[in-house]
XYZ file of C-alpha atoms in Angstrom:
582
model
C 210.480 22.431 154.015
C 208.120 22.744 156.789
C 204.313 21.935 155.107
C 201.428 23.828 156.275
C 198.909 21.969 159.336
C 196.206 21.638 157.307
C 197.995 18.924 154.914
C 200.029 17.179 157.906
C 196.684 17.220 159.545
C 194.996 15.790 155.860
C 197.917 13.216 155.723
C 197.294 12.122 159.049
C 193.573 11.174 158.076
C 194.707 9.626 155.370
C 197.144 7.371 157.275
C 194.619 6.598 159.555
C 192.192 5.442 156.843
C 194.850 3.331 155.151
C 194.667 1.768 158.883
C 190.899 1.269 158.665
C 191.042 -0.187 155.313
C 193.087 -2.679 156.386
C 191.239 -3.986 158.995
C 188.029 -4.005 156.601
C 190.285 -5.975 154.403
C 191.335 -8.729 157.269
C 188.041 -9.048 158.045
C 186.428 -9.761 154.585
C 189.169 -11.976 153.734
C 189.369 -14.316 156.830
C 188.480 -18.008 157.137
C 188.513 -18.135 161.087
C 184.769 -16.713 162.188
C 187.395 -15.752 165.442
C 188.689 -12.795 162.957
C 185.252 -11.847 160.310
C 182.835 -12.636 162.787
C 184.073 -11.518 165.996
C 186.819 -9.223 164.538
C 190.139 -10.371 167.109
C 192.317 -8.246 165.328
C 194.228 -5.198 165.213
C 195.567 -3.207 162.161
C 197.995 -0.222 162.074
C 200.861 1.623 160.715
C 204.238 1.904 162.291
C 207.215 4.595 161.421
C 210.309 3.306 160.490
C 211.380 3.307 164.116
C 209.214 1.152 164.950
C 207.006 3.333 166.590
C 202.328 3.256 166.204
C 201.053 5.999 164.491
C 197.916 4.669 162.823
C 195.346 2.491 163.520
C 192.095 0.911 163.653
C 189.231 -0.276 165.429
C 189.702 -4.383 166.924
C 191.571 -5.327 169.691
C 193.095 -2.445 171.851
C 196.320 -4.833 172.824
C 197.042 -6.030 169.817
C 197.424 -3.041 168.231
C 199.442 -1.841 171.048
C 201.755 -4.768 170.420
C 202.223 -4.057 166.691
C 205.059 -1.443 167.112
C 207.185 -4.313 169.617
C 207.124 -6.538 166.688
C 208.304 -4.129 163.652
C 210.850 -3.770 166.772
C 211.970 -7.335 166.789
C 212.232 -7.398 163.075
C 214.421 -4.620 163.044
C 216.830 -5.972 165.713
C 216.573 -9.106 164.084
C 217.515 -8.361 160.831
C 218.601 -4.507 160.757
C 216.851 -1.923 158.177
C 218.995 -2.041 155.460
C 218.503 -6.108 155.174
C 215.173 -5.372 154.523
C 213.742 -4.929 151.274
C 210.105 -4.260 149.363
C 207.862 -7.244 149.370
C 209.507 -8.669 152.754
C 206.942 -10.037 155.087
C 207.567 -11.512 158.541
C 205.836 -13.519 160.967
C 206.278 -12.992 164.880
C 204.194 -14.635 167.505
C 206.548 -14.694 170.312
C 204.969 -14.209 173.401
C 208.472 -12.416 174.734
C 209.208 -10.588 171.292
C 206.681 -9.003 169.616
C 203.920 -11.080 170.047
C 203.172 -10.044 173.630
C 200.360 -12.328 174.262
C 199.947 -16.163 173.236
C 201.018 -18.052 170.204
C 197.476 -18.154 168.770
C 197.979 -14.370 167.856
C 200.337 -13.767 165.072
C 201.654 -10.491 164.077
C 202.487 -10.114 160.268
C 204.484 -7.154 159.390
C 205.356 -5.512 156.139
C 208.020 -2.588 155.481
C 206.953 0.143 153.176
C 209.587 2.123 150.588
C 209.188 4.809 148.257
C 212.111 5.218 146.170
C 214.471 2.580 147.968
C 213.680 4.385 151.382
C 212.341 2.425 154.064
C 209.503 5.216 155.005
C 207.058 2.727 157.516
C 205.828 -0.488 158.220
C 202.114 -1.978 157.877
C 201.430 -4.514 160.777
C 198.372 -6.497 161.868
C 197.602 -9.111 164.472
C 195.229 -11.466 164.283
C 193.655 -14.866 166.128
C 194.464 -17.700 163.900
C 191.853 -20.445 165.087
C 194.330 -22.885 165.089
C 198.851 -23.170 165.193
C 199.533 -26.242 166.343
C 200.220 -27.851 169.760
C 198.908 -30.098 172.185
C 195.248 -28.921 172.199
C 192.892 -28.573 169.322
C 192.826 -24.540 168.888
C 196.429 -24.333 170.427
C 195.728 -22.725 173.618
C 194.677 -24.854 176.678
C 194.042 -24.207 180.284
C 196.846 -27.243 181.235
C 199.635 -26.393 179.210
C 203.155 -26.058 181.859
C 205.659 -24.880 178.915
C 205.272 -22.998 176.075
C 206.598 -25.724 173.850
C 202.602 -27.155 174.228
C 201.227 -24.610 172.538
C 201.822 -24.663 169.172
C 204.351 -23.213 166.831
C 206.342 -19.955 167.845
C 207.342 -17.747 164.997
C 210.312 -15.462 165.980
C 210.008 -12.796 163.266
C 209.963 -15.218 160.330
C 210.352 -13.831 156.971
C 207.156 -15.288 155.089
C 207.873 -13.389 152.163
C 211.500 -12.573 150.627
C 210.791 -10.060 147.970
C 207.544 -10.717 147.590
C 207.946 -14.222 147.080
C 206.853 -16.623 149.496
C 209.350 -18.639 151.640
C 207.541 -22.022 151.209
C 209.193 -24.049 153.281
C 208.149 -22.291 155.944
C 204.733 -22.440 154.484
C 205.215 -25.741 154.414
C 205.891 -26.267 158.061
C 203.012 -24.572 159.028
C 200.624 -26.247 157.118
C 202.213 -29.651 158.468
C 201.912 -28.837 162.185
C 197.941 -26.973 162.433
C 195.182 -29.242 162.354
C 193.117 -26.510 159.838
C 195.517 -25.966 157.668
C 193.165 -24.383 154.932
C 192.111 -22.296 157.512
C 195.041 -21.363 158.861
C 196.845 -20.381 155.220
C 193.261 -18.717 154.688
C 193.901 -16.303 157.319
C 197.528 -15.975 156.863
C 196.798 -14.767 153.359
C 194.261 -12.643 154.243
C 196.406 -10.575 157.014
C 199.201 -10.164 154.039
C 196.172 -8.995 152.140
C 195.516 -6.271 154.755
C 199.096 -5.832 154.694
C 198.994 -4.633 151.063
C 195.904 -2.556 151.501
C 197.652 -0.124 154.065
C 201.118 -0.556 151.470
C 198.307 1.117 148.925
C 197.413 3.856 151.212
C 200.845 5.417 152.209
C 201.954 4.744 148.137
C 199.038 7.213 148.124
C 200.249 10.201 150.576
C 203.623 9.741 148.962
C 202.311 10.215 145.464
C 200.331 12.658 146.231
C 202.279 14.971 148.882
C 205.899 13.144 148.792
C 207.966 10.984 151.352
C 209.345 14.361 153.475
C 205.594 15.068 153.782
C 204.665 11.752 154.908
C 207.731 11.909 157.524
C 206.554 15.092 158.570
C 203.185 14.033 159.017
C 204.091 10.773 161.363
C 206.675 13.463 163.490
C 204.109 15.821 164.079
C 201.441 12.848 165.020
C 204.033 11.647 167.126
C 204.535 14.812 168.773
C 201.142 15.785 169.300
C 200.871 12.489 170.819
C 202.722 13.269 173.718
C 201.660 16.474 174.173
C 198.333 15.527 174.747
C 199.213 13.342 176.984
C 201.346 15.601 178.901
C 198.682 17.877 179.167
C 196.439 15.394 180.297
C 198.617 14.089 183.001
C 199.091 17.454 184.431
C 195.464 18.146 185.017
C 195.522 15.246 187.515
C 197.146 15.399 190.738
C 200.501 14.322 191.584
C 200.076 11.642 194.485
C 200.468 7.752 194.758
C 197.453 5.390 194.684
C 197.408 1.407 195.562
C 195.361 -1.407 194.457
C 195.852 -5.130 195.009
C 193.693 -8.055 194.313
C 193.888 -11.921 194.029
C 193.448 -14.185 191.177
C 191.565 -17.089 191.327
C 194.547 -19.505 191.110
C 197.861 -20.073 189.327
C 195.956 -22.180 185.962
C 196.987 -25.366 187.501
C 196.483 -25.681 191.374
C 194.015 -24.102 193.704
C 196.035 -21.970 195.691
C 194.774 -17.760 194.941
C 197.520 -15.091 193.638
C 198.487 -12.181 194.894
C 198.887 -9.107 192.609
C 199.143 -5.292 193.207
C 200.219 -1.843 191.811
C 201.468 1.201 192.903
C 200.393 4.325 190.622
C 202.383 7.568 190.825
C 202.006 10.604 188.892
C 205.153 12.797 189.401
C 205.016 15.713 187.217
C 205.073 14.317 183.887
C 205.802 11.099 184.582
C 203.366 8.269 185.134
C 204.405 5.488 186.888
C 203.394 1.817 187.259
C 205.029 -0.369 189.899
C 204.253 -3.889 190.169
C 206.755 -4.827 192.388
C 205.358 -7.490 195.230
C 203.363 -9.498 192.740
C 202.860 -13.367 193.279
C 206.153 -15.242 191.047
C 205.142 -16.490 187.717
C 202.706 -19.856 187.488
C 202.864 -23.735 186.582
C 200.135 -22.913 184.792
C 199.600 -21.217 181.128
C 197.462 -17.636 182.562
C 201.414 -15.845 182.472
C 201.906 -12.595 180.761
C 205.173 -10.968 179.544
C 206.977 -8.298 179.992
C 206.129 -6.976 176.351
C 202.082 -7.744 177.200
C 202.230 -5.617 180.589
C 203.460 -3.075 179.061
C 200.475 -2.913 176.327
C 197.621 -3.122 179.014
C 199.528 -0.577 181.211
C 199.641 1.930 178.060
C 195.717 0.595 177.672
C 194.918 2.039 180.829
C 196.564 4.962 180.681
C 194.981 5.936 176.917
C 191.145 5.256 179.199
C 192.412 7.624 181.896
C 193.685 10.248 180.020
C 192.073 10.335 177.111
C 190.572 7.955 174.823
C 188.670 9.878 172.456
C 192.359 11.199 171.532
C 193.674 9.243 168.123
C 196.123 6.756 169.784
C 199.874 6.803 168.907
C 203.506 5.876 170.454
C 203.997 9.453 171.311
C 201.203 9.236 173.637
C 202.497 6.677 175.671
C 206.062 8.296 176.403
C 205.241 9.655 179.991
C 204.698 6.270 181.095
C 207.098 4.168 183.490
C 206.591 0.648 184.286
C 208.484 -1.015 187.424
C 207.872 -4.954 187.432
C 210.771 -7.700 188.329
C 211.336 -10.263 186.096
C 209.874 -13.381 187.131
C 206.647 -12.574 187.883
C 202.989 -13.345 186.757
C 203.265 -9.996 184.778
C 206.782 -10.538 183.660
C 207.423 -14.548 183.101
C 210.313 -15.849 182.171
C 210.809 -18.691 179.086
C 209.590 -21.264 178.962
C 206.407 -19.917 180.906
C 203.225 -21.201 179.169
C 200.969 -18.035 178.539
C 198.023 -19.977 176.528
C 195.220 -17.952 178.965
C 197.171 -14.550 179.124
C 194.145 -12.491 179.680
C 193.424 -13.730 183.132
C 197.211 -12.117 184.503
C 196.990 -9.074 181.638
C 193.493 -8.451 182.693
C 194.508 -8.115 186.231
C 197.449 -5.799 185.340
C 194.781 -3.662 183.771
C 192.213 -4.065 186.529
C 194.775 -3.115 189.101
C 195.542 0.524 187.664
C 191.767 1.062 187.127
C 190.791 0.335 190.498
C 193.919 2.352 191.899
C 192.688 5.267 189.445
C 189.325 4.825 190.280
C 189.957 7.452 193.368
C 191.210 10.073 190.977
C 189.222 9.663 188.075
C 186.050 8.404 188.928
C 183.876 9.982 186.376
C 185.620 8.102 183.532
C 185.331 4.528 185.101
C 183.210 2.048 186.003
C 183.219 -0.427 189.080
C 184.443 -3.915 188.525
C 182.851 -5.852 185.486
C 183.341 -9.430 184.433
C 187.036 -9.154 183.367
C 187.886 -12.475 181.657
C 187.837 -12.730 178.244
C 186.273 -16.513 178.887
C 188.100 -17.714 176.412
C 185.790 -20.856 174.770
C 186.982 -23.777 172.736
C 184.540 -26.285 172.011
C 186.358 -29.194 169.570
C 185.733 -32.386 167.518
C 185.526 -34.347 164.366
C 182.692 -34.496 161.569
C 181.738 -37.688 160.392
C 184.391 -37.939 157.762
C 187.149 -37.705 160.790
C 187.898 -34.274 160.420
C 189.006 -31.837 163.023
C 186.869 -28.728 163.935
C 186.954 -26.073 166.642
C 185.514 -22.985 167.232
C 187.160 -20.823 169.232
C 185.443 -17.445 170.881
C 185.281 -15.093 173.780
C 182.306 -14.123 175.809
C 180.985 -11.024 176.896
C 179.530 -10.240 180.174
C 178.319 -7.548 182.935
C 179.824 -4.101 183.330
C 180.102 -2.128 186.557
C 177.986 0.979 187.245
C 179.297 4.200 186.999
C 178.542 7.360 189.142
C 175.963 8.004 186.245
C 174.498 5.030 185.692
C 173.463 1.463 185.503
C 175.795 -1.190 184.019
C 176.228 -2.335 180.279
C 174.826 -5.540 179.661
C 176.192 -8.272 177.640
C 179.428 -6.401 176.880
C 182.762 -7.913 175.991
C 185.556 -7.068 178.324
C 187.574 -4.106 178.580
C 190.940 -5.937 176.886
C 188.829 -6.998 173.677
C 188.047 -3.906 172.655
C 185.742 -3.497 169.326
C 185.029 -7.005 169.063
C 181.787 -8.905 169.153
C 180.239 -12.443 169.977
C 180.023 -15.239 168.147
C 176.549 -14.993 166.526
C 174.468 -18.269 167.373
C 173.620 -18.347 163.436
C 177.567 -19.386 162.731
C 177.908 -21.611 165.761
C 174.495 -23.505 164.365
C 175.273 -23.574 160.505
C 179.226 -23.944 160.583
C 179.391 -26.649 163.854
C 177.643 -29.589 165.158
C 175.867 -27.407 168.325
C 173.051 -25.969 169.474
C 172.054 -23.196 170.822
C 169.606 -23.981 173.917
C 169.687 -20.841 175.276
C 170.784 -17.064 174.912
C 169.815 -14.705 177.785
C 170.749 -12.362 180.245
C 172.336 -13.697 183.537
C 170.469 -12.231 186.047
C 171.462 -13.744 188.947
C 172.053 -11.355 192.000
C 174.457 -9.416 192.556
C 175.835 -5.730 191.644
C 172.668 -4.255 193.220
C 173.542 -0.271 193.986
C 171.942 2.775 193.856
C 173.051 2.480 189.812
C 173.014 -1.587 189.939
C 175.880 -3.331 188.003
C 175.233 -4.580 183.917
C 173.688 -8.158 183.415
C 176.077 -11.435 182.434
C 175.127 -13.987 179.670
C 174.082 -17.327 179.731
C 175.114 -19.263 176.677
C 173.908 -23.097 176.460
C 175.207 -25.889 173.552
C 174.627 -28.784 173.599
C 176.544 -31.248 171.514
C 174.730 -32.533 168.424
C 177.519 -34.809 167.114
C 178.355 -37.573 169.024
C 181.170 -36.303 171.110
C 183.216 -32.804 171.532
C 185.730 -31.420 174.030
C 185.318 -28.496 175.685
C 188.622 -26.090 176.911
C 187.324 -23.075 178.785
C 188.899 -20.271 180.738
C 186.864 -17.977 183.102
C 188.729 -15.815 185.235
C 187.136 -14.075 188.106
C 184.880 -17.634 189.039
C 185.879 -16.795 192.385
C 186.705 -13.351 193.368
C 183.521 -11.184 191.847
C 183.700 -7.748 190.348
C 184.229 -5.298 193.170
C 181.655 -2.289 194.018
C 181.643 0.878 195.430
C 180.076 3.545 197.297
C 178.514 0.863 199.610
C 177.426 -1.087 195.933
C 177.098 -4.648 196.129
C 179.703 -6.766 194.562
C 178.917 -8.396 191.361
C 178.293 -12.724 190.591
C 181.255 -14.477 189.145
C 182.093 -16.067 186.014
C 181.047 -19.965 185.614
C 181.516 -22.776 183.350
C 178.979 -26.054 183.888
C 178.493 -29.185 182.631
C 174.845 -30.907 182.332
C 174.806 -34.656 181.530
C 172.205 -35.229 178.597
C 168.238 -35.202 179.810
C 169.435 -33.290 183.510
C 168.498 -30.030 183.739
C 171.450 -30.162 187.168
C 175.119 -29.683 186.529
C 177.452 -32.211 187.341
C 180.203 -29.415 187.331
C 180.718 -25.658 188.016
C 184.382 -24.590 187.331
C 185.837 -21.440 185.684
C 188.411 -23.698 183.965
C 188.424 -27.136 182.102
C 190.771 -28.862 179.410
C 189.329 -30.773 177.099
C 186.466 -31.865 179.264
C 184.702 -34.342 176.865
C 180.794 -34.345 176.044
C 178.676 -36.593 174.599
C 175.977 -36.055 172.354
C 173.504 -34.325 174.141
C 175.292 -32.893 176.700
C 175.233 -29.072 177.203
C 178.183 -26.596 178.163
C 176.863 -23.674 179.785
C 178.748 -20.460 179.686
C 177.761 -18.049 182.458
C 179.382 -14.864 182.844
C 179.397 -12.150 185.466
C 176.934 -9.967 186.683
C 178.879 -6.271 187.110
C 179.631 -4.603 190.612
C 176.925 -1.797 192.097
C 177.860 1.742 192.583
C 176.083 3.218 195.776
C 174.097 2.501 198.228
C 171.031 0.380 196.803
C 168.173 2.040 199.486
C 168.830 4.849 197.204
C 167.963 3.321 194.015
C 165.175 4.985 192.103
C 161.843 2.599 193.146
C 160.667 3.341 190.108
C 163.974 1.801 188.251
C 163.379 -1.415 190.365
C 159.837 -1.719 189.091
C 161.368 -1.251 185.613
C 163.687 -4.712 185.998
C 160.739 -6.068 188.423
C 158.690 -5.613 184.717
C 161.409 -6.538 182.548
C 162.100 -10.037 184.629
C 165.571 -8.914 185.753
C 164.438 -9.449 189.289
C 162.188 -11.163 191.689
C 160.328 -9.483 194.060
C 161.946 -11.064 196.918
C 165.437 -9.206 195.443
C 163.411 -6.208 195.472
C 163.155 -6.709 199.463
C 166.025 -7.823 200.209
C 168.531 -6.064 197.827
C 166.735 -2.683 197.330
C 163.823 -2.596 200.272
C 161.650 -1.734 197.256
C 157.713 -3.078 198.188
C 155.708 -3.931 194.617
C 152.141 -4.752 194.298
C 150.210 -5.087 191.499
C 149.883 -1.526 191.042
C 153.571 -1.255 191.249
C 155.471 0.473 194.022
C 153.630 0.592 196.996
C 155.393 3.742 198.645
C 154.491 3.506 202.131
C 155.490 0.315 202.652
C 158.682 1.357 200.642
C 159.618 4.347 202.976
C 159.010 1.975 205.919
C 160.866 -0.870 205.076
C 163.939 1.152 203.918
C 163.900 2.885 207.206
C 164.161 -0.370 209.159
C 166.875 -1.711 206.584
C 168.963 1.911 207.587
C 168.179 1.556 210.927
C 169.396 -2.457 210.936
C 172.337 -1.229 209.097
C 173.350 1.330 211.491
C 172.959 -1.171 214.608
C 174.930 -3.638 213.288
C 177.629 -1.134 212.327
């Protein structure tokens, strides 16, 4: 019987909520500050196909990986092997995982009445699972075997009891075990909450309802995104770029896309990318997929309530064997420098058809942060956190500041409060990075500058920072943006002894400082038509010298504040210098 749209529509909110309270529910219950502080998760509801159509706020691709891994399970083991209470693990980088083995997918399927209705998923940054490096992923890794334990859809839970020799194993091979059991029981928690919510629909409307409800979403879905697709124009667009190595050597990689919208088909082809590395920054087949569907959701529509059915115009063309699609053993500890890129490459190919929805280039990386030692009593910390950084202009507007990348979503920083009370650092310094670059007629967002400085007597430091060499790109005649950096200052030296965008385990003695910089965003426009008056604004704020001001904008301050004349004059010169040279 076919219900009315009002309750499908009703149901749909409520599904959505169950989604919502299970991500409130991860969060609260968490040991890891990398999940209830900064919130690196994802939580959502998947049909019995397999297929997302619920979720909540976190980490757009790892929700989008949720539906691969109810996949796995289900080719793994087959429906009808399933049974209430069942709960499986799945990490695999090449199954459902989709990104690195620090993110672990737990995955729970939902009955009413002995009929497998839906799964509840989540996916969430366990601080620590083992391997070579305290907080499991490193920047030297060269198999995946280094990087800690790899859960092919495990079953945790048989029944609702738990499996405990495999609880066992993990606790023997993760150097914070509490933690690590903390946070697995609190994602089975979550798991529960969103069991609670569709026991809910179905007691309230009944199972046909709910199934209704998820075909409808699903439909919808795609119509949307049909309808979305066909307002753009059919035509092919290309982007390429180059990464700042391959994680090991020195040597830059090439990537590139081709975008084509055919009708209703949208089409991704990555074919002419660099091979996959030596080093760990790999993604899989299963990750390039998720960013590809991210990008798509941001050009379409992403105000739209995201589901599978939105995603089916897509196509994705990408050889095996590549950075994007790396083969096992590959090492993908630092994924987010290659997925990153995969996303980057259809936004800056898009950027020509949809340039009112995007921004220029922005900082990119996650910079992924470990910083790593041993209390007095010889046992093992690490805190593990991304950073956020600069934003791009838009056609609109100035930059975000201090923002985390476009890959992490709804997720936040590491406040300096937790990094003081729960490890042996220090804060030295918090503050914009306002180094130039990104200067436009709307000037790219301002990086961050994070200092610690080690209070205990030693700690290592494992740091990833894409984009250290090849800044976030402009446009319009905007300047490019500053890059991402990682340096070292000896105790008592205010100079670094090392600028790098990538270090294992660099050790630091007490005193020492690791400073985090991250990038300033790319300009949009030409920067001789920047409102004086905004100049004398960051001029005010300290965002700029007045030298920048000159050179960058051809902005004259005095102590009245823009001097006009002298303005109008020197920006005439710069045009005229300009047009000589050119």
């Amino acid at each position: 019987m076919s219900r009315d749209p009002f309750t499908l529509e009703i149901i749909g909110d409520m599904l959505r909520a169950s989604a919502v309270e299970m991500f409130i529910t991860y969060g609260r219950s968490a040991q890891s500050p990398i999940i209830y502080e900064v919130l690196d998760m994802g939580c959502g509801l998947i049909s019995a196909e397999g297929e997302l159509i619920a979720e909540a706020e976190g980490v757009p691709g790892f929700v989008g990986c949720l539906g691969f891994a109810v996949r796995e399970v289900l080719e793994k083991f087959g429906a009808d092997a399933l049974q209430p209470g069942d709960i499986f693990a799945c990490n695999d980088p090449w199954g459902g995982g989709g990104t690195h083995l620090s993110d672990v997918v737990l995955v729970m399927p939902l009955f009413h009445e002995g009929n497998l209705l839906a799964f509840a998923a989540n996916k969430a940054h366990w601080t620590e699972v083992g391997g070579m490096a305290p907080g499991s992923w490193t920047t030297d890794s060269t198999e995946i075997y280094q990087e800690g334990l790899q859960l092919p859809a495990l079953r945790l839970y048989r029944a609702g009891q738990p499996q405990q020799d495999l609880l066992d194993i993990l606790e023997a091979n993760v150097r914070l075990p509490e933690m690590t059991l903390g946070d697995m029981y609190a994602g089975i928690a979550a798991l529960h909450a969103g069991a609670r919510g569709v026991a809910t629909v179905c007691a309230r409307y009944g199972a046909d309802a709910l199934l209704e409800a998820i075909a409808l979403l699903l439909q919808r879905g795609e119509s949307v995104a049909r309808e979305r697709l066909a307002a753009l124009p059919d035509g092919s667009w290309f982007a390429e770029a180059w990464l700042d190595d391959d994680g090991i050597g020195d040597e830059p990689q090439y990537v590139c896309v081709r975008v084509t919208i055919d009708g209703e088909r949208f089409i991704a082809d990555y074919s002419g990318c660099a091979p996959q590395a030596s080093g760990p920054i790999n993604t899989t087949h299963v990750g390039l997929m998720v960013v590809v569907r991210e990008m798509f959701k941001c050009v379409m529509d992403p105000h739209f309530p995201n589901n599978d059915g939105f995603f089916r115009p897509i196509e994705i063309i990408c050889p095996p064997g590549t950075l994007f699609t790396a083969q096992r053993p590959a090492p993908t500890s630092t994924y987010w420098e290659t997925g990153s890129y995969a996303a980057e490459l259809i936004w800056r190919a898009m950027y020509a058809v949809a340039p009112e929805r995007l921004s220029v280039g922005h900082h990119l990386s996650i910079c992924g942060t470990i910083v790593s030692g041993e209390d007095e009593d010889g046992r093992p910390w690490v805190l593990v956190e991304p950073q956020a950084g600069g934003w791009g202009a838009t056609q609109q507007r100035d930059g975000q500041n201090g923002l985390v990348p476009s890959g992490d979503g709804e997720t936040y920083i590491m406040p300096v409060e937790i990094c003081e009370t729960r490890y042996p650092l220090l804060v030295d310094r918090f503050a914009f990075n306002t180094e130039p670059g990104g200067a436009g007629r709307w000037r790219g967002g301002f990086g961050l500058i994070r200092d610690y400085q080690v209070t205990s007597s030693h700690a290592d430091l494992t740091a990833s920072f894409g984009r250290f060499r090849f800044p976030p790109w402009g446009a319009q005649g905007g300047a490019d943006g500053s890059n991402n950096a990682i340096e070292i200052i000896p105790a008592g030296q205010e100079k670094a002894v090392l600028r790098t965008g990538r270090c294992a385990r660099q050790r630091l003695q007490r005193g020492d400082v690791a400073r985090l910089i991250t990038a300033v965003g790319g300009g949009f426009g030409d920067p001789l038509q920047r409102d004086p008056q905004r100049v004398a604004e960051d001029l005010r704020e300290g965002y700029l010298s007045p030298e920048i001001a000159r050179q960058a904008y051809g902005v004259v301050l005095d102590s009245a504040g823009v001097d006009e004349a002298a303005t109008a004059s020197l920006r005439a010169d710069m045009s005229r210098e300009r047009e000589h040279g050119a």
